[in-house]
PDB file of C-alpha atoms and ligand atoms in Angstrom:
ATOM      1  CA  UNK A 380      17.382  -2.694 -28.872  1.00  0.00           C
ATOM      2  CA  UNK A 381      16.737  -4.512 -25.610  1.00  0.00           C
ATOM      3  CA  UNK A 382      14.900  -7.813 -25.536  1.00  0.00           C
ATOM      4  CA  UNK A 383      11.714  -6.091 -24.357  1.00  0.00           C
ATOM      5  CA  UNK A 384      10.605  -2.576 -25.206  1.00  0.00           C
ATOM      6  CA  UNK A 385       8.017  -0.491 -23.421  1.00  0.00           C
ATOM      7  CA  UNK A 386       6.933   2.551 -25.419  1.00  0.00           C
ATOM      8  CA  UNK A 387       4.797   4.903 -23.385  1.00  0.00           C
ATOM      9  CA  UNK A 388       2.780   7.883 -24.574  1.00  0.00           C
ATOM     10  CA  UNK A 389       2.300  10.251 -21.655  1.00  0.00           C
ATOM     11  CA  UNK A 390       1.754  13.867 -20.772  1.00  0.00           C
ATOM     12  CA  UNK A 391       3.871  13.369 -17.632  1.00  0.00           C
ATOM     13  CA  UNK A 392       7.068  11.548 -18.618  1.00  0.00           C
ATOM     14  CA  UNK A 393       8.739  12.563 -15.346  1.00  0.00           C
ATOM     15  CA  UNK A 394       6.390  10.235 -13.482  1.00  0.00           C
ATOM     16  CA  UNK A 395       8.459   7.398 -14.974  1.00  0.00           C
ATOM     17  CA  UNK A 396      11.564   8.452 -13.040  1.00  0.00           C
ATOM     18  CA  UNK A 397      10.134   6.150 -10.398  1.00  0.00           C
ATOM     19  CA  UNK A 398      11.171   3.211 -12.559  1.00  0.00           C
ATOM     20  CA  UNK A 399      14.803   4.137 -11.957  1.00  0.00           C
ATOM     21  CA  UNK A 400      14.274   3.556  -8.254  1.00  0.00           C
ATOM     22  CA  UNK A 401      12.489   0.243  -8.189  1.00  0.00           C
ATOM     23  CA  UNK A 402      15.153  -2.359  -7.405  1.00  0.00           C
ATOM     24  CA  UNK A 403      14.543  -5.303  -9.676  1.00  0.00           C
ATOM     25  CA  UNK A 404      13.203  -3.118 -12.485  1.00  0.00           C
ATOM     26  CA  UNK A 405      16.166  -0.772 -12.289  1.00  0.00           C
ATOM     27  CA  UNK A 406      18.459  -3.784 -12.557  1.00  0.00           C
ATOM     28  CA  UNK A 407      16.587  -4.974 -15.656  1.00  0.00           C
ATOM     29  CA  UNK A 408      17.168  -1.549 -17.214  1.00  0.00           C
ATOM     30  CA  UNK A 409      20.859  -1.637 -16.277  1.00  0.00           C
ATOM     31  CA  UNK A 410      21.229  -5.143 -17.697  1.00  0.00           C
ATOM     32  CA  UNK A 411      19.578  -3.979 -20.901  1.00  0.00           C
ATOM     33  CA  UNK A 412      16.776  -6.543 -20.544  1.00  0.00           C
ATOM     34  CA  UNK A 413      14.197  -3.823 -21.006  1.00  0.00           C
ATOM     35  CA  UNK A 414      14.013  -0.372 -22.489  1.00  0.00           C
ATOM     36  CA  UNK A 415      11.436   2.204 -21.480  1.00  0.00           C
ATOM     37  CA  UNK A 416      10.949   4.802 -24.219  1.00  0.00           C
ATOM     38  CA  UNK A 417       8.850   7.795 -23.302  1.00  0.00           C
ATOM     39  CA  UNK A 418       6.896   9.853 -25.827  1.00  0.00           C
ATOM     40  CA  UNK A 419       6.084  13.212 -24.319  1.00  0.00           C
ATOM     41  CA  UNK A 420       2.603  14.020 -25.565  1.00  0.00           C
ATOM     42  CA  UNK A 421       3.281  17.750 -25.283  1.00  0.00           C
ATOM     43  CA  UNK A 422       5.853  17.478 -28.059  1.00  0.00           C
ATOM     44  CA  UNK A 423       3.133  16.241 -30.383  1.00  0.00           C
ATOM     45  CA  UNK A 424       0.696  18.977 -29.337  1.00  0.00           C
ATOM     46  CA  UNK A 425      -0.962  21.351 -31.770  1.00  0.00           C
ATOM     47  CA  UNK A 426      -0.077  24.930 -32.567  1.00  0.00           C
ATOM     48  CA  UNK A 427       2.169  27.414 -30.779  1.00  0.00           C
ATOM     49  CA  UNK A 428       0.809  26.293 -27.385  1.00  0.00           C
ATOM     50  CA  UNK A 429       1.276  22.606 -28.153  1.00  0.00           C
ATOM     51  CA  UNK A 430      -2.330  21.979 -27.243  1.00  0.00           C
ATOM     52  CA  UNK A 431      -3.106  18.399 -26.255  1.00  0.00           C
ATOM     53  CA  UNK A 432      -6.575  18.707 -24.731  1.00  0.00           C
ATOM     54  CA  UNK A 433      -9.850  20.468 -25.328  1.00  0.00           C
ATOM     55  CA  UNK A 434     -13.344  20.918 -23.934  1.00  0.00           C
ATOM     56  CA  UNK A 435     -15.780  18.040 -24.448  1.00  0.00           C
ATOM     57  CA  UNK A 436     -18.371  18.323 -27.190  1.00  0.00           C
ATOM     58  CA  UNK A 437     -21.811  18.475 -25.608  1.00  0.00           C
ATOM     59  CA  UNK A 438     -20.466  20.253 -22.533  1.00  0.00           C
ATOM     60  CA  UNK A 439     -19.584  18.947 -19.117  1.00  0.00           C
ATOM     61  CA  UNK A 440     -16.720  19.129 -16.674  1.00  0.00           C
ATOM     62  CA  UNK A 441     -13.029  18.667 -17.386  1.00  0.00           C
ATOM     63  CA  UNK A 442     -10.790  18.455 -20.412  1.00  0.00           C
ATOM     64  CA  UNK A 443     -10.407  15.636 -22.883  1.00  0.00           C
ATOM     65  CA  UNK A 444      -7.183  14.559 -24.613  1.00  0.00           C
ATOM     66  CA  UNK A 445      -7.386  15.357 -28.318  1.00  0.00           C
ATOM     67  CA  UNK A 446      -6.917  12.552 -30.837  1.00  0.00           C
ATOM     68  CA  UNK A 447      -4.321  14.171 -33.160  1.00  0.00           C
ATOM     69  CA  UNK A 448      -1.339  14.377 -30.735  1.00  0.00           C
ATOM     70  CA  UNK A 449      -1.833  10.812 -29.527  1.00  0.00           C
ATOM     71  CA  UNK A 450      -2.150   9.466 -33.089  1.00  0.00           C
ATOM     72  CA  UNK A 451       0.948  11.442 -34.107  1.00  0.00           C
ATOM     73  CA  UNK A 452       2.959  10.099 -31.153  1.00  0.00           C
ATOM     74  CA  UNK A 453       1.702   6.590 -31.833  1.00  0.00           C
ATOM     75  CA  UNK A 454       2.649   6.730 -35.498  1.00  0.00           C
ATOM     76  CA  UNK A 455       6.190   7.798 -34.579  1.00  0.00           C
ATOM     77  CA  UNK A 456       6.769   4.567 -32.654  1.00  0.00           C
ATOM     78  CA  UNK A 457       8.592   1.819 -34.497  1.00  0.00           C
ATOM     79  CA  UNK A 458       6.527  -1.327 -34.054  1.00  0.00           C
ATOM     80  CA  UNK A 459       7.836  -4.868 -33.864  1.00  0.00           C
ATOM     81  CA  UNK A 460       5.938  -7.933 -35.081  1.00  0.00           C
ATOM     82  CA  UNK A 461       5.330  -9.093 -31.504  1.00  0.00           C
ATOM     83  CA  UNK A 462       3.796  -5.889 -30.245  1.00  0.00           C
ATOM     84  CA  UNK A 463       0.601  -4.973 -28.408  1.00  0.00           C
ATOM     85  CA  UNK A 464      -0.938  -1.614 -27.625  1.00  0.00           C
ATOM     86  CA  UNK A 465      -2.611  -1.096 -24.270  1.00  0.00           C
ATOM     87  CA  UNK A 466      -4.864   1.809 -23.413  1.00  0.00           C
ATOM     88  CA  UNK A 467      -5.051   2.710 -19.716  1.00  0.00           C
ATOM     89  CA  UNK A 468      -8.656   3.271 -18.653  1.00  0.00           C
ATOM     90  CA  UNK A 469     -10.784   2.514 -15.593  1.00  0.00           C
ATOM     91  CA  UNK A 470     -13.331   1.213 -18.103  1.00  0.00           C
ATOM     92  CA  UNK A 471     -10.979  -1.543 -19.279  1.00  0.00           C
ATOM     93  CA  UNK A 472     -10.580  -5.185 -18.368  1.00  0.00           C
ATOM     94  CA  UNK A 473      -9.134  -5.464 -14.860  1.00  0.00           C
ATOM     95  CA  UNK A 474      -5.454  -6.448 -15.009  1.00  0.00           C
ATOM     96  CA  UNK A 475      -4.637  -9.993 -13.904  1.00  0.00           C
ATOM     97  CA  UNK A 476      -1.389 -11.909 -13.475  1.00  0.00           C
ATOM     98  CA  UNK A 477      -2.331 -14.069 -16.482  1.00  0.00           C
ATOM     99  CA  UNK A 478      -2.330 -10.952 -18.659  1.00  0.00           C
ATOM    100  CA  UNK A 479       1.217 -10.071 -17.590  1.00  0.00           C
ATOM    101  CA  UNK A 480       2.326 -13.641 -18.289  1.00  0.00           C
ATOM    102  CA  UNK A 481       0.631 -13.562 -21.691  1.00  0.00           C
ATOM    103  CA  UNK A 482       2.323 -10.278 -22.676  1.00  0.00           C
ATOM    104  CA  UNK A 483       5.727 -11.395 -21.392  1.00  0.00           C
ATOM    105  CA  UNK A 484       6.127 -13.535 -24.534  1.00  0.00           C
ATOM    106  CA  UNK A 485       5.937 -10.409 -26.731  1.00  0.00           C
ATOM    107  CA  UNK A 486       8.841  -8.031 -27.285  1.00  0.00           C
ATOM    108  CA  UNK A 487       7.041  -4.696 -27.256  1.00  0.00           C
ATOM    109  CA  UNK A 488       4.231  -3.123 -25.271  1.00  0.00           C
ATOM    110  CA  UNK A 489       2.970   0.301 -26.261  1.00  0.00           C
ATOM    111  CA  UNK A 490       1.068   2.028 -23.460  1.00  0.00           C
ATOM    112  CA  UNK A 491      -1.204   5.025 -23.902  1.00  0.00           C
ATOM    113  CA  UNK A 492      -1.827   7.021 -20.713  1.00  0.00           C
ATOM    114  CA  UNK A 493      -4.921   9.171 -20.378  1.00  0.00           C
ATOM    115  CA  UNK A 494      -5.227  12.291 -18.213  1.00  0.00           C
ATOM    116  CA  UNK A 495      -7.891  14.738 -16.991  1.00  0.00           C
ATOM    117  CA  UNK A 496     -11.415  13.685 -17.899  1.00  0.00           C
ATOM    118  CA  UNK A 497     -10.013  11.021 -20.226  1.00  0.00           C
ATOM    119  CA  UNK A 498      -9.395  10.842 -23.961  1.00  0.00           C
ATOM    120  CA  UNK A 499     -11.312  11.314 -27.187  1.00  0.00           C
ATOM    121  CA  UNK A 500     -13.255   8.121 -27.924  1.00  0.00           C
ATOM    122  CA  UNK A 501     -11.459   7.729 -31.298  1.00  0.00           C
ATOM    123  CA  UNK A 502      -8.193   6.962 -29.478  1.00  0.00           C
ATOM    124  CA  UNK A 503      -9.707   3.568 -28.646  1.00  0.00           C
ATOM    125  CA  UNK A 504      -9.090   2.663 -32.286  1.00  0.00           C
ATOM    126  CA  UNK A 505      -5.342   2.349 -31.547  1.00  0.00           C
ATOM    127  CA  UNK A 506      -5.684  -0.130 -28.688  1.00  0.00           C
ATOM    128  CA  UNK A 507      -5.430  -3.901 -28.846  1.00  0.00           C
ATOM    129  CA  UNK A 508      -6.591  -4.047 -25.247  1.00  0.00           C
ATOM    130  CA  UNK A 509      -8.091  -1.589 -22.783  1.00  0.00           C
ATOM    131  CA  UNK A 510      -6.754  -2.173 -19.292  1.00  0.00           C
ATOM    132  CA  UNK A 511      -7.802  -1.018 -15.831  1.00  0.00           C
ATOM    133  CA  UNK A 512      -5.661  -1.671 -12.761  1.00  0.00           C
ATOM    134  CA  UNK A 513      -8.694  -1.797 -10.467  1.00  0.00           C
ATOM    135  CA  UNK A 514     -12.140  -0.458  -9.803  1.00  0.00           C
ATOM    136  CA  UNK A 515     -11.099   3.015  -8.762  1.00  0.00           C
ATOM    137  CA  UNK A 516     -10.186   6.181 -10.652  1.00  0.00           C
ATOM    138  CA  UNK A 517      -6.712   7.727 -10.684  1.00  0.00           C
ATOM    139  CA  UNK A 518      -5.829  11.090 -12.168  1.00  0.00           C
ATOM    140  CA  UNK A 519      -3.765   9.622 -15.004  1.00  0.00           C
ATOM    141  CA  UNK A 520      -2.581   6.457 -16.714  1.00  0.00           C
ATOM    142  CA  UNK A 521       1.041   6.787 -15.504  1.00  0.00           C
ATOM    143  CA  UNK A 522       0.729   4.735 -12.308  1.00  0.00           C
ATOM    144  CA  UNK A 523      -1.239   2.012 -14.144  1.00  0.00           C
ATOM    145  CA  UNK A 524       1.493   1.978 -16.834  1.00  0.00           C
ATOM    146  CA  UNK A 525       4.267   1.725 -14.226  1.00  0.00           C
ATOM    147  CA  UNK A 526       2.362  -1.152 -12.604  1.00  0.00           C
ATOM    148  CA  UNK A 527       2.312  -3.010 -15.903  1.00  0.00           C
ATOM    149  CA  UNK A 528       5.987  -2.324 -16.634  1.00  0.00           C
ATOM    150  CA  UNK A 529       6.917  -3.463 -13.134  1.00  0.00           C
ATOM    151  CA  UNK A 530       4.756  -6.599 -13.070  1.00  0.00           C
ATOM    152  CA  UNK A 531       5.767  -7.695 -16.547  1.00  0.00           C
ATOM    153  CA  UNK A 532       9.489  -7.023 -16.154  1.00  0.00           C
ATOM    154  CA  UNK A 533       9.822  -9.280 -13.140  1.00  0.00           C
ATOM    155  CA  UNK A 534       8.505 -12.158 -15.287  1.00  0.00           C
ATOM    156  CA  UNK A 535      11.212 -11.734 -17.917  1.00  0.00           C
ATOM    157  CA  UNK A 536      14.064 -14.267 -17.850  1.00  0.00           C
ATOM    158  CA  UNK A 537      17.178 -12.852 -16.179  1.00  0.00           C
ATOM    159  CA  UNK A 538      15.338 -10.220 -14.148  1.00  0.00           C
ATOM    160  CA  UNK A 539      14.871 -11.911 -10.788  1.00  0.00           C
ATOM    161  CA  UNK A 540      17.881 -13.255  -8.927  1.00  0.00           C
ATOM    162  CA  UNK A 541      16.079 -16.543  -8.313  1.00  0.00           C
ATOM    163  CA  UNK A 542      13.450 -17.371 -10.962  1.00  0.00           C
ATOM    164  CA  UNK A 543      11.990 -19.978  -8.570  1.00  0.00           C
ATOM    165  CA  UNK A 544      10.389 -17.146  -6.609  1.00  0.00           C
ATOM    166  CA  UNK A 545       7.861 -16.870  -9.441  1.00  0.00           C
ATOM    167  CA  UNK A 546       6.681 -20.444  -9.064  1.00  0.00           C
ATOM    168  CA  UNK A 547       4.546 -20.402  -5.912  1.00  0.00           C
ATOM    169  CA  UNK A 548       3.573 -16.774  -5.717  1.00  0.00           C
ATOM    170  CA  UNK A 549       0.076 -15.382  -5.392  1.00  0.00           C
ATOM    171  CA  UNK A 550      -2.179 -15.406  -8.446  1.00  0.00           C
ATOM    172  CA  UNK A 551      -0.312 -18.218 -10.125  1.00  0.00           C
ATOM    173  CA  UNK A 552      -2.725 -21.149 -10.418  1.00  0.00           C
ATOM    174  CA  UNK A 553      -5.520 -19.008  -8.870  1.00  0.00           C
ATOM    175  CA  UNK A 554      -4.123 -19.331  -5.346  1.00  0.00           C
ATOM    176  CA  UNK A 555      -2.648 -16.799  -2.959  1.00  0.00           C
ATOM    177  CA  UNK A 556       0.806 -17.612  -1.679  1.00  0.00           C
ATOM    178  CA  UNK A 557       1.417 -19.323   1.684  1.00  0.00           C
ATOM    179  CA  UNK A 558       2.717 -17.282   4.664  1.00  0.00           C
ATOM    180  CA  UNK A 559       6.439 -16.538   4.915  1.00  0.00           C
ATOM    181  CA  UNK A 560       8.633 -16.295   8.000  1.00  0.00           C
ATOM    182  CA  UNK A 561      12.265 -15.384   8.521  1.00  0.00           C
ATOM    183  CA  UNK A 562      14.486 -15.010  11.571  1.00  0.00           C
ATOM    184  CA  UNK A 563      14.056 -14.571  14.523  1.00  0.00           C
ATOM    185  CA  UNK A 564      12.285 -17.801  15.517  1.00  0.00           C
ATOM    186  CA  UNK A 565      10.330 -16.005  18.250  1.00  0.00           C
ATOM    187  CA  UNK A 566       9.406 -12.339  17.912  1.00  0.00           C
ATOM    188  CA  UNK A 567       7.270 -10.601  20.572  1.00  0.00           C
ATOM    189  CA  UNK A 568       5.938 -14.018  21.683  1.00  0.00           C
ATOM    190  CA  UNK A 569       4.963 -14.889  18.125  1.00  0.00           C
ATOM    191  CA  UNK A 570       6.597 -18.119  17.119  1.00  0.00           C
ATOM    192  CA  UNK A 571       7.388 -19.457  13.662  1.00  0.00           C
ATOM    193  CA  UNK A 572       5.278 -22.626  13.029  1.00  0.00           C
ATOM    194  CA  UNK A 573       7.231 -25.743  14.089  1.00  0.00           C
ATOM    195  CA  UNK A 574       6.795 -27.405  10.736  1.00  0.00           C
ATOM    196  CA  UNK A 575       8.960 -24.801   8.996  1.00  0.00           C
ATOM    197  CA  UNK A 576      11.959 -25.622  11.167  1.00  0.00           C
ATOM    198  CA  UNK A 577      11.344 -29.385  11.112  1.00  0.00           C
ATOM    199  CA  UNK A 578      13.557 -29.945   8.092  1.00  0.00           C
ATOM    200  CA  UNK A 579      10.885 -32.256   6.621  1.00  0.00           C
ATOM    201  CA  UNK A 580      10.570 -30.886   3.119  1.00  0.00           C
ATOM    202  CA  UNK A 581       7.629 -33.061   2.084  1.00  0.00           C
ATOM    203  CA  UNK A 582       5.624 -31.963   5.134  1.00  0.00           C
ATOM    204  CA  UNK A 583       6.581 -28.335   4.550  1.00  0.00           C
ATOM    205  CA  UNK A 584       5.386 -28.557   0.970  1.00  0.00           C
ATOM    206  CA  UNK A 585       2.053 -30.004   2.086  1.00  0.00           C
ATOM    207  CA  UNK A 586       1.655 -27.404   4.833  1.00  0.00           C
ATOM    208  CA  UNK A 587       2.341 -24.585   2.397  1.00  0.00           C
ATOM    209  CA  UNK A 588      -0.148 -25.952  -0.095  1.00  0.00           C
ATOM    210  CA  UNK A 589      -2.746 -26.224   2.656  1.00  0.00           C
ATOM    211  CA  UNK A 590      -2.151 -22.661   3.863  1.00  0.00           C
ATOM    212  CA  UNK A 591      -2.293 -21.422   0.314  1.00  0.00           C
ATOM    213  CA  UNK A 592      -5.717 -22.991  -0.186  1.00  0.00           C
ATOM    214  CA  UNK A 593      -7.010 -21.837   3.223  1.00  0.00           C
ATOM    215  CA  UNK A 594      -5.860 -18.287   2.570  1.00  0.00           C
ATOM    216  CA  UNK A 595      -7.470 -18.165  -0.828  1.00  0.00           C
ATOM    217  CA  UNK A 596     -10.776 -19.484   0.522  1.00  0.00           C
ATOM    218  CA  UNK A 597     -10.725 -17.049   3.449  1.00  0.00           C
ATOM    219  CA  UNK A 598      -9.720 -13.952   1.534  1.00  0.00           C
ATOM    220  CA  UNK A 599     -10.363 -14.395  -2.138  1.00  0.00           C
ATOM    221  CA  UNK A 600     -12.684 -17.292  -2.761  1.00  0.00           C
ATOM    222  CA  UNK A 601     -13.713 -15.457  -5.935  1.00  0.00           C
ATOM    223  CA  UNK A 602     -10.380 -16.537  -7.439  1.00  0.00           C
ATOM    224  CA  UNK A 603     -11.534 -20.130  -7.354  1.00  0.00           C
ATOM    225  CA  UNK A 604     -14.446 -19.848  -9.678  1.00  0.00           C
ATOM    226  CA  UNK A 605     -15.367 -23.467 -10.226  1.00  0.00           C
ATOM    227  CA  UNK A 606     -17.673 -24.603  -7.401  1.00  0.00           C
ATOM    228  CA  UNK A 607     -16.692 -28.258  -7.683  1.00  0.00           C
ATOM    229  CA  UNK A 608     -13.016 -27.424  -7.525  1.00  0.00           C
ATOM    230  CA  UNK A 609     -13.728 -25.278  -4.491  1.00  0.00           C
ATOM    231  CA  UNK A 610     -15.514 -28.153  -2.741  1.00  0.00           C
ATOM    232  CA  UNK A 611     -12.829 -30.652  -3.637  1.00  0.00           C
ATOM    233  CA  UNK A 612     -10.019 -28.583  -2.188  1.00  0.00           C
ATOM    234  CA  UNK A 613     -12.120 -27.609   0.809  1.00  0.00           C
ATOM    235  CA  UNK A 614     -12.508 -31.259   1.747  1.00  0.00           C
ATOM    236  CA  UNK A 615      -8.738 -31.753   1.651  1.00  0.00           C
ATOM    237  CA  UNK A 616      -8.013 -29.062   4.215  1.00  0.00           C
ATOM    238  CA  UNK A 617      -6.943 -30.326   7.601  1.00  0.00           C
ATOM    239  CA  UNK A 618      -6.765 -27.439  10.002  1.00  0.00           C
ATOM    240  CA  UNK A 619      -4.447 -28.260  12.837  1.00  0.00           C
ATOM    241  CA  UNK A 620      -5.410 -26.252  15.904  1.00  0.00           C
ATOM    242  CA  UNK A 621      -2.664 -23.856  17.090  1.00  0.00           C
ATOM    243  CA  UNK A 622      -0.427 -24.837  14.225  1.00  0.00           C
ATOM    244  CA  UNK A 623      -0.018 -21.529  12.503  1.00  0.00           C
ATOM    245  CA  UNK A 624      -2.317 -19.273  14.450  1.00  0.00           C
ATOM    246  CA  UNK A 625      -1.142 -19.439  18.063  1.00  0.00           C
ATOM    247  CA  UNK A 626      -2.799 -17.094  20.575  1.00  0.00           C
ATOM    248  CA  UNK A 627      -1.526 -13.766  19.397  1.00  0.00           C
TER     249      UNK A 627
HETATM  250  N1  LIG B1057     -13.582  10.144 -16.777  1.00  0.00           N
HETATM  251  C1  LIG B1057     -12.935   8.869 -16.986  1.00  0.00           C
HETATM  252  C2  LIG B1057     -11.783   8.682 -16.029  1.00  0.00           C
HETATM  253  C3  LIG B1057     -10.629   9.575 -16.317  1.00  0.00           C
HETATM  254  S1  LIG B1057      -9.282   9.340 -15.246  1.00  0.00           S
HETATM  255  C4  LIG B1057     -13.937   7.744 -16.777  1.00  0.00           C
HETATM  256  O1  LIG B1057     -14.881   7.928 -16.020  1.00  0.00           O
HETATM  257  O2  LIG B1057     -13.768   6.676 -17.369  1.00  0.00           O
HETATM  258  C5  LIG B1057      -7.954   9.925 -16.238  1.00  0.00           C
HETATM  259  C6  LIG B1057      -7.083   8.864 -16.857  1.00  0.00           C
HETATM  260  O3  LIG B1057      -6.427   8.146 -15.837  1.00  0.00           O
HETATM  261  C7  LIG B1057      -7.790   7.811 -17.692  1.00  0.00           C
HETATM  262  O4  LIG B1057      -7.987   8.245 -19.009  1.00  0.00           O
HETATM  263  C8  LIG B1057      -6.841   6.637 -17.608  1.00  0.00           C
HETATM  264  O5  LIG B1057      -5.813   6.716 -18.575  1.00  0.00           O
HETATM  265  C9  LIG B1057      -6.223   6.810 -16.235  1.00  0.00           C
HETATM  266  N2  LIG B1057      -6.832   5.931 -15.204  1.00  0.00           N
HETATM  267  C10 LIG B1057      -7.543   6.328 -14.137  1.00  0.00           C
HETATM  268  N3  LIG B1057      -7.934   5.282 -13.385  1.00  0.00           N
HETATM  269  C11 LIG B1057      -7.440   4.170 -13.984  1.00  0.00           C
HETATM  270  C12 LIG B1057      -7.497   2.782 -13.692  1.00  0.00           C
HETATM  271  N4  LIG B1057      -8.153   2.302 -12.643  1.00  0.00           N
HETATM  272  N5  LIG B1057      -6.865   1.925 -14.531  1.00  0.00           N
HETATM  273  C13 LIG B1057      -6.218   2.384 -15.628  1.00  0.00           C
HETATM  274  N6  LIG B1057      -6.139   3.697 -15.963  1.00  0.00           N
HETATM  275  C14 LIG B1057      -6.729   4.585 -15.160  1.00  0.00           C
END
């Protein structure tokens, strides 16, 4: 067994082939840091036609995933003591970085993917948490599940080449990350801010912190929920004209 197991119940296991082509995640699979076990819902279907869905009671459009195949698939999964079951649904709690960090201390995540019109309400009974990846509706839970596998795997020790890249990044400590630049120094008249090539590490750190705060206030002030905190960091911002935003 790998150090972290993802067990996924899905009607479209082939969607998870994407995981084998995702750089860091593929490396984690190769290094045996994670295992992704797929449970093809069709194999747990009912009768000669392996039926997994049916029409909704009360009428209405679309098909609904039946409870029996999902329960059967779920019961076939060997659970660890540090395991959580997540149900993918646009009606769930919207996924945040803190959730991924919280789950990264477990050793097993079981993910149930819905399809079509959704799933029989009784499937909710299996879930520890119901998770949405955003306020929009996709056709199935596979892409949400891959998002969770991807986001969580990169937090696991040994996955990223340089674990320091996790420290400053967006959504840690409620702030978006500062802007990055790489060579060349000047590209189409757009110049890298002087401070970043000054070699003054203290100043660079301060500048990055400042940009991080500015960016968050400009784009996602909702991330900084506490009004007092917002005011206190606002007052510390010193915007230097033409520093980062030259005339381009
Ligand atoms: N009729 C349902 C939506 C069904 S979408 C409703 O209104 O709630 C089909 C399946 O795709 C869902 O069961 C869920 O597993 C998945 N899905 C769609 N959008 C999602 C999202 N934003 N986050 C997580 N899962 C989603």
